[in-house]
Tab-separated table of C-alpha atoms in Angstrom:
chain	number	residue	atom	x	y	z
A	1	UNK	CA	73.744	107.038	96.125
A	2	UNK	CA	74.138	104.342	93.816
A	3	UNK	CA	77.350	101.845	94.504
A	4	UNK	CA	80.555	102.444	95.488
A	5	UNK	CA	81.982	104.963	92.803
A	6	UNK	CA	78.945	107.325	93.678
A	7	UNK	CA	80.314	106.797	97.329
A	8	UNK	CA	83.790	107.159	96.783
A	9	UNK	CA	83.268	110.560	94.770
A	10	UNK	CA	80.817	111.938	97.783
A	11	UNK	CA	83.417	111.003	100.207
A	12	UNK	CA	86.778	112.875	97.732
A	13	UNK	CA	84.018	116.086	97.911
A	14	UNK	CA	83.560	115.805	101.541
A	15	UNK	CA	87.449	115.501	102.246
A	16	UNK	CA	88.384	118.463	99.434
A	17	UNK	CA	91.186	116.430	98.130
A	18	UNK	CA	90.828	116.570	94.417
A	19	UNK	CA	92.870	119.879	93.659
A	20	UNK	CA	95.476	118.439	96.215
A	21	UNK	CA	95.956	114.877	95.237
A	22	UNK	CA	94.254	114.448	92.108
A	23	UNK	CA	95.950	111.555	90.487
A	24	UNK	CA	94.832	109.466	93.674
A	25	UNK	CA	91.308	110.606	93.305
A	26	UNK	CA	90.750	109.784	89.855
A	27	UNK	CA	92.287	106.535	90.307
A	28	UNK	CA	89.911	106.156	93.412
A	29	UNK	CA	87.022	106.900	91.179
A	30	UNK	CA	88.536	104.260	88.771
A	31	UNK	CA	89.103	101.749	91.294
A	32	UNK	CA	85.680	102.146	92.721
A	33	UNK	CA	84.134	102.160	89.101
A	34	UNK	CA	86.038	98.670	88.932
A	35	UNK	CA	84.482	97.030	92.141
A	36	UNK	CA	81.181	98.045	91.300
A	37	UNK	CA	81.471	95.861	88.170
A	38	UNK	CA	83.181	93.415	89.387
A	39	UNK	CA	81.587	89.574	88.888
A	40	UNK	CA	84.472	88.021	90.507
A	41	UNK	CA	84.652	87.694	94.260
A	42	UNK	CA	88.519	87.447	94.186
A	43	UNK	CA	88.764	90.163	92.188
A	44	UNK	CA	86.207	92.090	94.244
A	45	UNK	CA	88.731	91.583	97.107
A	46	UNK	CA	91.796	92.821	95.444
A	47	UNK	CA	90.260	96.198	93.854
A	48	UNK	CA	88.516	96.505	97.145
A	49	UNK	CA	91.792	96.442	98.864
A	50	UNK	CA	93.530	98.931	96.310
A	51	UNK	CA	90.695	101.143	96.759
A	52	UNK	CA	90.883	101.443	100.364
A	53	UNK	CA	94.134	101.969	100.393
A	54	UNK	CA	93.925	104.677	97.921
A	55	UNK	CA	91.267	106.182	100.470
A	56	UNK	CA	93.275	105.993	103.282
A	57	UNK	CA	96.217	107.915	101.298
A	58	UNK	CA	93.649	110.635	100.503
A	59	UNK	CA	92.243	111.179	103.882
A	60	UNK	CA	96.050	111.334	105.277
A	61	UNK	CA	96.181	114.311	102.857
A	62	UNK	CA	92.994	116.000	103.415
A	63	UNK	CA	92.932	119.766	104.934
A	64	UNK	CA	92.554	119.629	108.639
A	65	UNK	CA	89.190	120.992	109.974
A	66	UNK	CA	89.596	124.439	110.488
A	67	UNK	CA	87.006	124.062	114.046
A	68	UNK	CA	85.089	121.433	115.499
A	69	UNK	CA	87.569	118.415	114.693
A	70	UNK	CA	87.598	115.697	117.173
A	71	UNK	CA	90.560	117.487	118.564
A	72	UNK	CA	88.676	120.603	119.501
A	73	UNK	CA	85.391	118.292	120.353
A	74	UNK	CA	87.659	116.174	123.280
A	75	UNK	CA	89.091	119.316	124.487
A	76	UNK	CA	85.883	120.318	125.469
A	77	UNK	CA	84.538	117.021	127.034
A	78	UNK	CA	87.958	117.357	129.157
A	79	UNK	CA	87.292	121.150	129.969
A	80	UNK	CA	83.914	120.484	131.065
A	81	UNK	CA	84.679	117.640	133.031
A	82	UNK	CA	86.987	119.507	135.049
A	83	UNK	CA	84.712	122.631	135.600
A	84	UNK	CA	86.744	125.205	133.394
């Protein structure tokens, strides 16, 4: 992966949010596109900013994990550590 754009789009595969929010992914991908030109360090900072809050509005939409989410995964620690 090259830069932060190529990052951002892995990460708006890996959370399946494109068909739900797809105005916030595109302007993810946009805002990422952005910081990886960016010469400025102050405006690094600000896109940077935008951008992860863009991300963080896209993972509080994403689909839940249908098994194995850290949910299920400290329901087990707890099961085992009481024998059941």
């Amino acid at each position: 992966m090259d830069g932060v754009a190529d990052a951002t789009r892995a990460e708006i595969e890996r959370l399946n949010v494109a068909a739900i929010a797809p105005g916030l992914a595109a302007l993810a991908i946009t805002l990422a596109e952005h910081l990886d030109g960016a010469d400025a360090p102050t405006s690094a900072a600000v896109v940077g900013r935008e951008l992860r809050a863009t991300l963080d509005k896209l993972r509080a939409v994403a689909p839940g994990k249908a098994e194995g989410d850290e949910l299920d995964d400290l329901a087990a620690r707890r099961a085992a550590r009481r024998g059941a």
